Coordinates of C-alpha atoms in Angstrom, one line a residue:
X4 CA -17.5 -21.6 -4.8
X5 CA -15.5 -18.8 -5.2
X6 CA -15.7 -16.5 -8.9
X7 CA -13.7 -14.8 -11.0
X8 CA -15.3 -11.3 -9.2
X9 CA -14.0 -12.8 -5.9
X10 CA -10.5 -13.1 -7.3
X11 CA -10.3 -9.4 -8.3
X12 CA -12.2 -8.1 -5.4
X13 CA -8.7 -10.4 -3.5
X14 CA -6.4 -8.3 -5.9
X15 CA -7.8 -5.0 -5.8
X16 CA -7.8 -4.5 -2.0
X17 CA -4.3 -6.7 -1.7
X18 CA -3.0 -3.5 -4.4
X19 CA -4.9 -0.8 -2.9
X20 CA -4.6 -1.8 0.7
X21 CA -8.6 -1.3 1.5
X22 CA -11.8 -2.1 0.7
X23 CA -13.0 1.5 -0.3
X24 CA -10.7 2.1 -2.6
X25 CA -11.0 -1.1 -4.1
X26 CA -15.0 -0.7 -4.0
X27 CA -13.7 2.8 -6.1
X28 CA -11.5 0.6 -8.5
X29 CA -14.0 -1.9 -9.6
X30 CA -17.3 0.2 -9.4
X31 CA -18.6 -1.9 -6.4
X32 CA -20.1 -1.0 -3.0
X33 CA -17.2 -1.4 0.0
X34 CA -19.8 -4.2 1.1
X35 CA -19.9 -5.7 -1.9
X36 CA -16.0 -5.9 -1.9
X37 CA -16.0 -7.5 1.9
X38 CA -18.5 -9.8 1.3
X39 CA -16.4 -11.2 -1.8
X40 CA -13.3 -11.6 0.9
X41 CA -15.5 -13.4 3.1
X42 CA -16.8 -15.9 0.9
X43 CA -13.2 -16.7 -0.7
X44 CA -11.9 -16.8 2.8
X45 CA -14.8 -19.3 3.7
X46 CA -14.7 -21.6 0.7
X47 CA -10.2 -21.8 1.2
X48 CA -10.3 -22.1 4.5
X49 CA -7.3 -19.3 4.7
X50 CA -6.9 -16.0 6.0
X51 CA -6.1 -14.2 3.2
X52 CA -5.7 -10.3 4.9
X53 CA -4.7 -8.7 8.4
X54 CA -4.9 -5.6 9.4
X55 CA -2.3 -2.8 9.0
X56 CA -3.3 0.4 10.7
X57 CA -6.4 1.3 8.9
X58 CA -5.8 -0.7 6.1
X59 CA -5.3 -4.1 5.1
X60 CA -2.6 -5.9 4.2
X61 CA -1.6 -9.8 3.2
X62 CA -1.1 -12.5 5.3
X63 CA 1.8 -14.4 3.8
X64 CA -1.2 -17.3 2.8
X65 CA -2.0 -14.3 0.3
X66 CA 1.2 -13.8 -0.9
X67 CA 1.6 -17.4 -1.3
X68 CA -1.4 -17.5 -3.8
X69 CA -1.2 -14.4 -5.2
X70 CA 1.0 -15.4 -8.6
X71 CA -2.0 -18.0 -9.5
X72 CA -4.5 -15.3 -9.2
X73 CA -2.8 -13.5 -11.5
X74 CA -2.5 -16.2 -14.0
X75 CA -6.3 -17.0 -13.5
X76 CA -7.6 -13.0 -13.9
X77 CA -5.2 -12.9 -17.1
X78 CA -7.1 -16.4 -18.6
X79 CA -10.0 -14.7 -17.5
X80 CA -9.5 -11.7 -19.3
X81 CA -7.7 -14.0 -22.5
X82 CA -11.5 -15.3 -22.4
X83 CA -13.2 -12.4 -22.6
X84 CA -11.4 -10.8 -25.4
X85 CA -11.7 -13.7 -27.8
X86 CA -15.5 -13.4 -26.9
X87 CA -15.6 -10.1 -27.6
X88 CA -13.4 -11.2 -30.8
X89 CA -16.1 -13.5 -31.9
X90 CA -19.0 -11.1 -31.7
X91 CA -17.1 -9.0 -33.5
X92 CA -16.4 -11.4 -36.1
X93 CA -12.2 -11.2 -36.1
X94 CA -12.3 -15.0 -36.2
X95 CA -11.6 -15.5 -39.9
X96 CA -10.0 -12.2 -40.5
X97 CA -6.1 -11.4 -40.1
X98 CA -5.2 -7.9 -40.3
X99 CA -1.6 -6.7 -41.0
X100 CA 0.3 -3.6 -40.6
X101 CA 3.1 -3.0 -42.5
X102 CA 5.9 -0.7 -43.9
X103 CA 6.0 0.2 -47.4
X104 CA 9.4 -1.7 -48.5
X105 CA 8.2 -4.9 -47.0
X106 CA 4.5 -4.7 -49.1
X107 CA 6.4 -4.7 -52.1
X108 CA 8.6 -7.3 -51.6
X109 CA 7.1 -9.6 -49.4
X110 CA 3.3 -8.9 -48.6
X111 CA 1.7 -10.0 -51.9
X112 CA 4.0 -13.5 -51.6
X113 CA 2.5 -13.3 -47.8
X114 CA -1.1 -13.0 -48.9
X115 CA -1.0 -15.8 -51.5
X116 CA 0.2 -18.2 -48.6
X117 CA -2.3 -17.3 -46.3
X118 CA -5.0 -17.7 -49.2
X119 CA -3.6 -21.3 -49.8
X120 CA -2.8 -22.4 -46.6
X121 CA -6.1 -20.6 -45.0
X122 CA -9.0 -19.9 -47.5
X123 CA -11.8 -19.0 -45.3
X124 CA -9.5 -16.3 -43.7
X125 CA -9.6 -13.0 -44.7
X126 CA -6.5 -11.1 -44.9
X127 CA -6.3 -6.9 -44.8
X128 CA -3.2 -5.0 -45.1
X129 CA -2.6 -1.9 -43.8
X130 CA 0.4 0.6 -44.4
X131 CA 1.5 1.7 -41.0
X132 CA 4.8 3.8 -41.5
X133 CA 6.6 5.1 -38.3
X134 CA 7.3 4.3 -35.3
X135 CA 4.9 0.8 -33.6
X136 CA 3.2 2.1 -30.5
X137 CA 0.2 0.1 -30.1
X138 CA -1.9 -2.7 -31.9
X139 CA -4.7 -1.2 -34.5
X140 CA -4.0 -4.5 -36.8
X141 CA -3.1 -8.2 -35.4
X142 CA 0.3 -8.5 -36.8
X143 CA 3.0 -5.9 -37.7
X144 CA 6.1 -5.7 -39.6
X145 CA 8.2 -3.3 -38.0
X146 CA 11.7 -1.7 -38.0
X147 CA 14.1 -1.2 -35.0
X148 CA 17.6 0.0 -34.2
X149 CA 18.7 -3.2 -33.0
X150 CA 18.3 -6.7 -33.1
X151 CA 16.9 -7.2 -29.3
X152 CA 14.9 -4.1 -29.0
X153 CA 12.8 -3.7 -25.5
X154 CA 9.2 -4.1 -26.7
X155 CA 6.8 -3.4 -24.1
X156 CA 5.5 -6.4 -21.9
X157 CA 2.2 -7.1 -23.8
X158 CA 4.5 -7.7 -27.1
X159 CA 5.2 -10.7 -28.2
X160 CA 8.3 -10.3 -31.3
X161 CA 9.8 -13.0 -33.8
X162 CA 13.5 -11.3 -35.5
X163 CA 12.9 -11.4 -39.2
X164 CA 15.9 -10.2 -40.6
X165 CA 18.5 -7.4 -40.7
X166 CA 18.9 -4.8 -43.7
X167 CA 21.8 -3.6 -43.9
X168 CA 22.0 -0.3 -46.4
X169 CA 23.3 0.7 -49.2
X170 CA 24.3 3.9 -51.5
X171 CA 22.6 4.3 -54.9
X172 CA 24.5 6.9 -57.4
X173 CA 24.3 6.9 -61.2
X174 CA 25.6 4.5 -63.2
X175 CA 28.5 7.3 -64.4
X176 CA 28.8 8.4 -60.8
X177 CA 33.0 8.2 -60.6
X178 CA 32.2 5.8 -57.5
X179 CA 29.9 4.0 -59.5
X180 CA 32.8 1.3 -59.9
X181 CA 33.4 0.3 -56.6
X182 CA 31.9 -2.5 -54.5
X183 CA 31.8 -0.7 -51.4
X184 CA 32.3 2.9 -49.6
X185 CA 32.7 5.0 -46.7
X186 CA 30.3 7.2 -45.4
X187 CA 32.7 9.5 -45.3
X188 CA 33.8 9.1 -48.8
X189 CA 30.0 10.4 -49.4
X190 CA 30.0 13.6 -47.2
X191 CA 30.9 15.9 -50.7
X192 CA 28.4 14.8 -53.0
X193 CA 24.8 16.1 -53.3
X194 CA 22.8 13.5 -51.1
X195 CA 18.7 13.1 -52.4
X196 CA 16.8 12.6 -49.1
X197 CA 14.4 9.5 -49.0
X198 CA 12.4 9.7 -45.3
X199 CA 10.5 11.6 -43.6
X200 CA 11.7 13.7 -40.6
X201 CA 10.8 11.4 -37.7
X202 CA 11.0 8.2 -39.8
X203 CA 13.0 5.7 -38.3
X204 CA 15.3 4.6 -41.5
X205 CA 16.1 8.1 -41.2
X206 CA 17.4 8.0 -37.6
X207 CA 19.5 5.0 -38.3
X208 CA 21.2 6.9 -41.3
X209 CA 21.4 9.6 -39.1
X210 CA 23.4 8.0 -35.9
X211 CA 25.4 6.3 -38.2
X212 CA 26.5 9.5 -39.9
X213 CA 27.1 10.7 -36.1
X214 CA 29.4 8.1 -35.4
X215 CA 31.6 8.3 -38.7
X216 CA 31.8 12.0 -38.1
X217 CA 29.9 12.5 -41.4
X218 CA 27.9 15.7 -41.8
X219 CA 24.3 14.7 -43.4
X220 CA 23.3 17.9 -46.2
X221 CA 20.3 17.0 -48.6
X222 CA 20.4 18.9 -52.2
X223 CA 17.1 17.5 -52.6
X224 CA 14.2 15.8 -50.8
X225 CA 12.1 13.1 -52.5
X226 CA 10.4 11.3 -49.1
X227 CA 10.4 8.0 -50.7
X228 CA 12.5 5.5 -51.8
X229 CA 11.5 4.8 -55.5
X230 CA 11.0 9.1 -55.8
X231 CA 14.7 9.1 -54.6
X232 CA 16.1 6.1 -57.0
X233 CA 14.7 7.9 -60.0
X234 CA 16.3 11.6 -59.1
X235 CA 19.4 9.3 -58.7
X236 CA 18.6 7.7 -62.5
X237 CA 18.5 11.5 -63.5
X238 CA 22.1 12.5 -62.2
X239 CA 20.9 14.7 -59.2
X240 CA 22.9 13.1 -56.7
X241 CA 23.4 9.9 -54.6
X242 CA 20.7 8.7 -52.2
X243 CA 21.3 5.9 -49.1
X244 CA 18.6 3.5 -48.2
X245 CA 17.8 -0.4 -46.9
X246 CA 18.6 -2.9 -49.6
X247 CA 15.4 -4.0 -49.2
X248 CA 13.9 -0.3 -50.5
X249 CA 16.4 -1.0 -53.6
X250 CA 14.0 -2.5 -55.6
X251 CA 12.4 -2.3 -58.7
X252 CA 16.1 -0.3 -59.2
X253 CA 15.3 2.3 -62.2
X254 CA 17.9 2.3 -65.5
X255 CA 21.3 4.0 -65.1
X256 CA 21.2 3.7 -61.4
X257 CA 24.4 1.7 -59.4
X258 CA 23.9 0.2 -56.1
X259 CA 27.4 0.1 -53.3
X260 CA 27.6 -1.3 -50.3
X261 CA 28.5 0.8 -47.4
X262 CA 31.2 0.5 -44.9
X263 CA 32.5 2.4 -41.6
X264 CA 30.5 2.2 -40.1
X265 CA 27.6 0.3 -42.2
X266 CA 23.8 1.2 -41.1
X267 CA 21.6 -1.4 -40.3
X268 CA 17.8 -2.1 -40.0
X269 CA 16.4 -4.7 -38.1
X270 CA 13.0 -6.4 -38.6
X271 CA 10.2 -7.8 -36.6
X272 CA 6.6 -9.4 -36.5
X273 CA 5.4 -8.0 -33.8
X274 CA 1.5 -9.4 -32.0
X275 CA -0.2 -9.5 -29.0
X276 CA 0.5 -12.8 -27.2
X277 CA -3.0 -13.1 -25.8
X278 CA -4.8 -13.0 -29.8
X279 CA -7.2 -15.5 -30.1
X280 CA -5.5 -16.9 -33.5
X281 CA -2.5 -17.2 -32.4
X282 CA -2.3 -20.4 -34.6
X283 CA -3.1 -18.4 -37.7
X284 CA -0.1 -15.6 -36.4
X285 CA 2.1 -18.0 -36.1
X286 CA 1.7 -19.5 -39.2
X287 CA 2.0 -16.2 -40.7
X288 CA 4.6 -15.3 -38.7
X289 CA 7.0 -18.7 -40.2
X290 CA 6.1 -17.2 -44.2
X291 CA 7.2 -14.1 -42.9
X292 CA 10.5 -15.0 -41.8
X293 CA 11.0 -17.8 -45.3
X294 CA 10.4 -14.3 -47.1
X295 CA 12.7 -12.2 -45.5
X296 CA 15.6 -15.0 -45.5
X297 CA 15.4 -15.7 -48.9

């Protein structure tokens, strides 16, 4: 009977277009390589390759099965990763990456589920600010730009929520009054900074600025939202941030909602679809998204 090696000895030469540089590919001898074609051509009955020159090249019987070797390898490989998984003991543990905004507000809550719902489970956060680019923890709460962003193939994304932002002044700011405001009504008061330079809550202030024609100038910088609302509660200027980065709001601080154009955050969890506990994610995943629409 044919074996999983068989199937990726069939895939590596129908990519490559010859046994060498398949041999090359998967560390085998070129023998090795042919003598896996022969035996899956024997126990199918088909012929699988032709020849092209001085390569190879697929029969249309290969093309024909070449989508269900692909779904096989990826099981294959499915399995071997949750192996791997179990000897390293990630069965029972869920690791999450987070930003800092959504620990406060809806991490602990998270947690506290997860200990109910899962007891034998072990649960470890981890602040990951920034932009997402690959997986160090199971699950992550991140931030885009829009509400379909193009996550790479291997990502698997559940919408959370948007966060729309919002000015913070003090409480006897003379705009302190109002319900909501331009960005451009902004543009000549001391602005308190609240990001860092390649954060992406800053980027999203930023291209909204662009578009209202609003020039951004920082009096001060503070990198942080609750460093920025107290400078606010002290009368050094205004600072604009997520309404979820809001809170705990300091005394003597005022919180407007902004217009023309309004900024936006949106958030995601974020996994790998082919986790072994995807049951657990998914559970996690459904607080997640009670949290955030609360």
């Amino acid at each position: 009977m044919y074996t999983v090696a068989h199937l990726k000895s069939f895939k590596s030469v129908a990519l490559t277009g010859s046994v060498r540089s398949a041999a090359q590919h998967l560390g085998l001898s070129p023998s090795a390589v042919s003598h896996h074609l022969k035996l899956l051509e024997q126990e199918t009955g088909l012929t699988l390759f032709q020849r092209q020159g001085r390569g190879l090249c697929l029969t249309d019987t290969g093309s024909a099965i070449m989508p269900d070797v692909d779904s096989v390898l990826e099981s294959s490989g499915r399995l071997g990763q949750c192996i791997a998984d179990l000897h390293e003991n990630r069965i029972g543990y869920l690791s999450i990456g987070y930003f800092a905004t959504a620990g406060t507000r809806w991490l602990p809550e998270l947690v506290a589920y997860l200990e109910n719902r899962h007891p034998d489970v072990t649960v470890q956060l981890n602040l990951a600010e920034g932009p997402w680019t690959e997986f160090p923890s199971d699950l992550h709460v991140v931030i885009s730009e829009t509400k379909n962003p193009e996550f790479p193939q291997q990502v698997k994304s559940h919408f959370l929520t948007e966060d729309p932002y919002v000015v913070a002044v003090p409480e006897d700011h003379p705009l302190s009054s109002r319900e909501e405001v331009s960005l451009g009504e902004l543009e000549s008061h001391p602005w308190i900074d609240n990001d860092t330079a390649d954060g992406p809550c800053r980027k999203i202030l930023f291209d909204a600025c662009s578009r209202a024609g609003v020039r951004v100038h920082f009096k001060h910088e503070a990198h942080s939202f609750v460093t920025a609302l107290h400078m606010v509660s002290r009368g050094l200027g205004l600072t604009i941030l997520p309404r979820l980065g809001v809170e705990p709001l300091p005394p003597g601080v005022a919180i407007i909602r902004l217009t023309a154009p309004e900024p936006i955050r949106f958030i995601h969890a974020i996994c790998d679809p082919g986790h072994p506990q995807q049951e657990l994610i998914e559970d996690a995943v459904t607080a997640l998204r009670e949290l955030a629409t609360s």
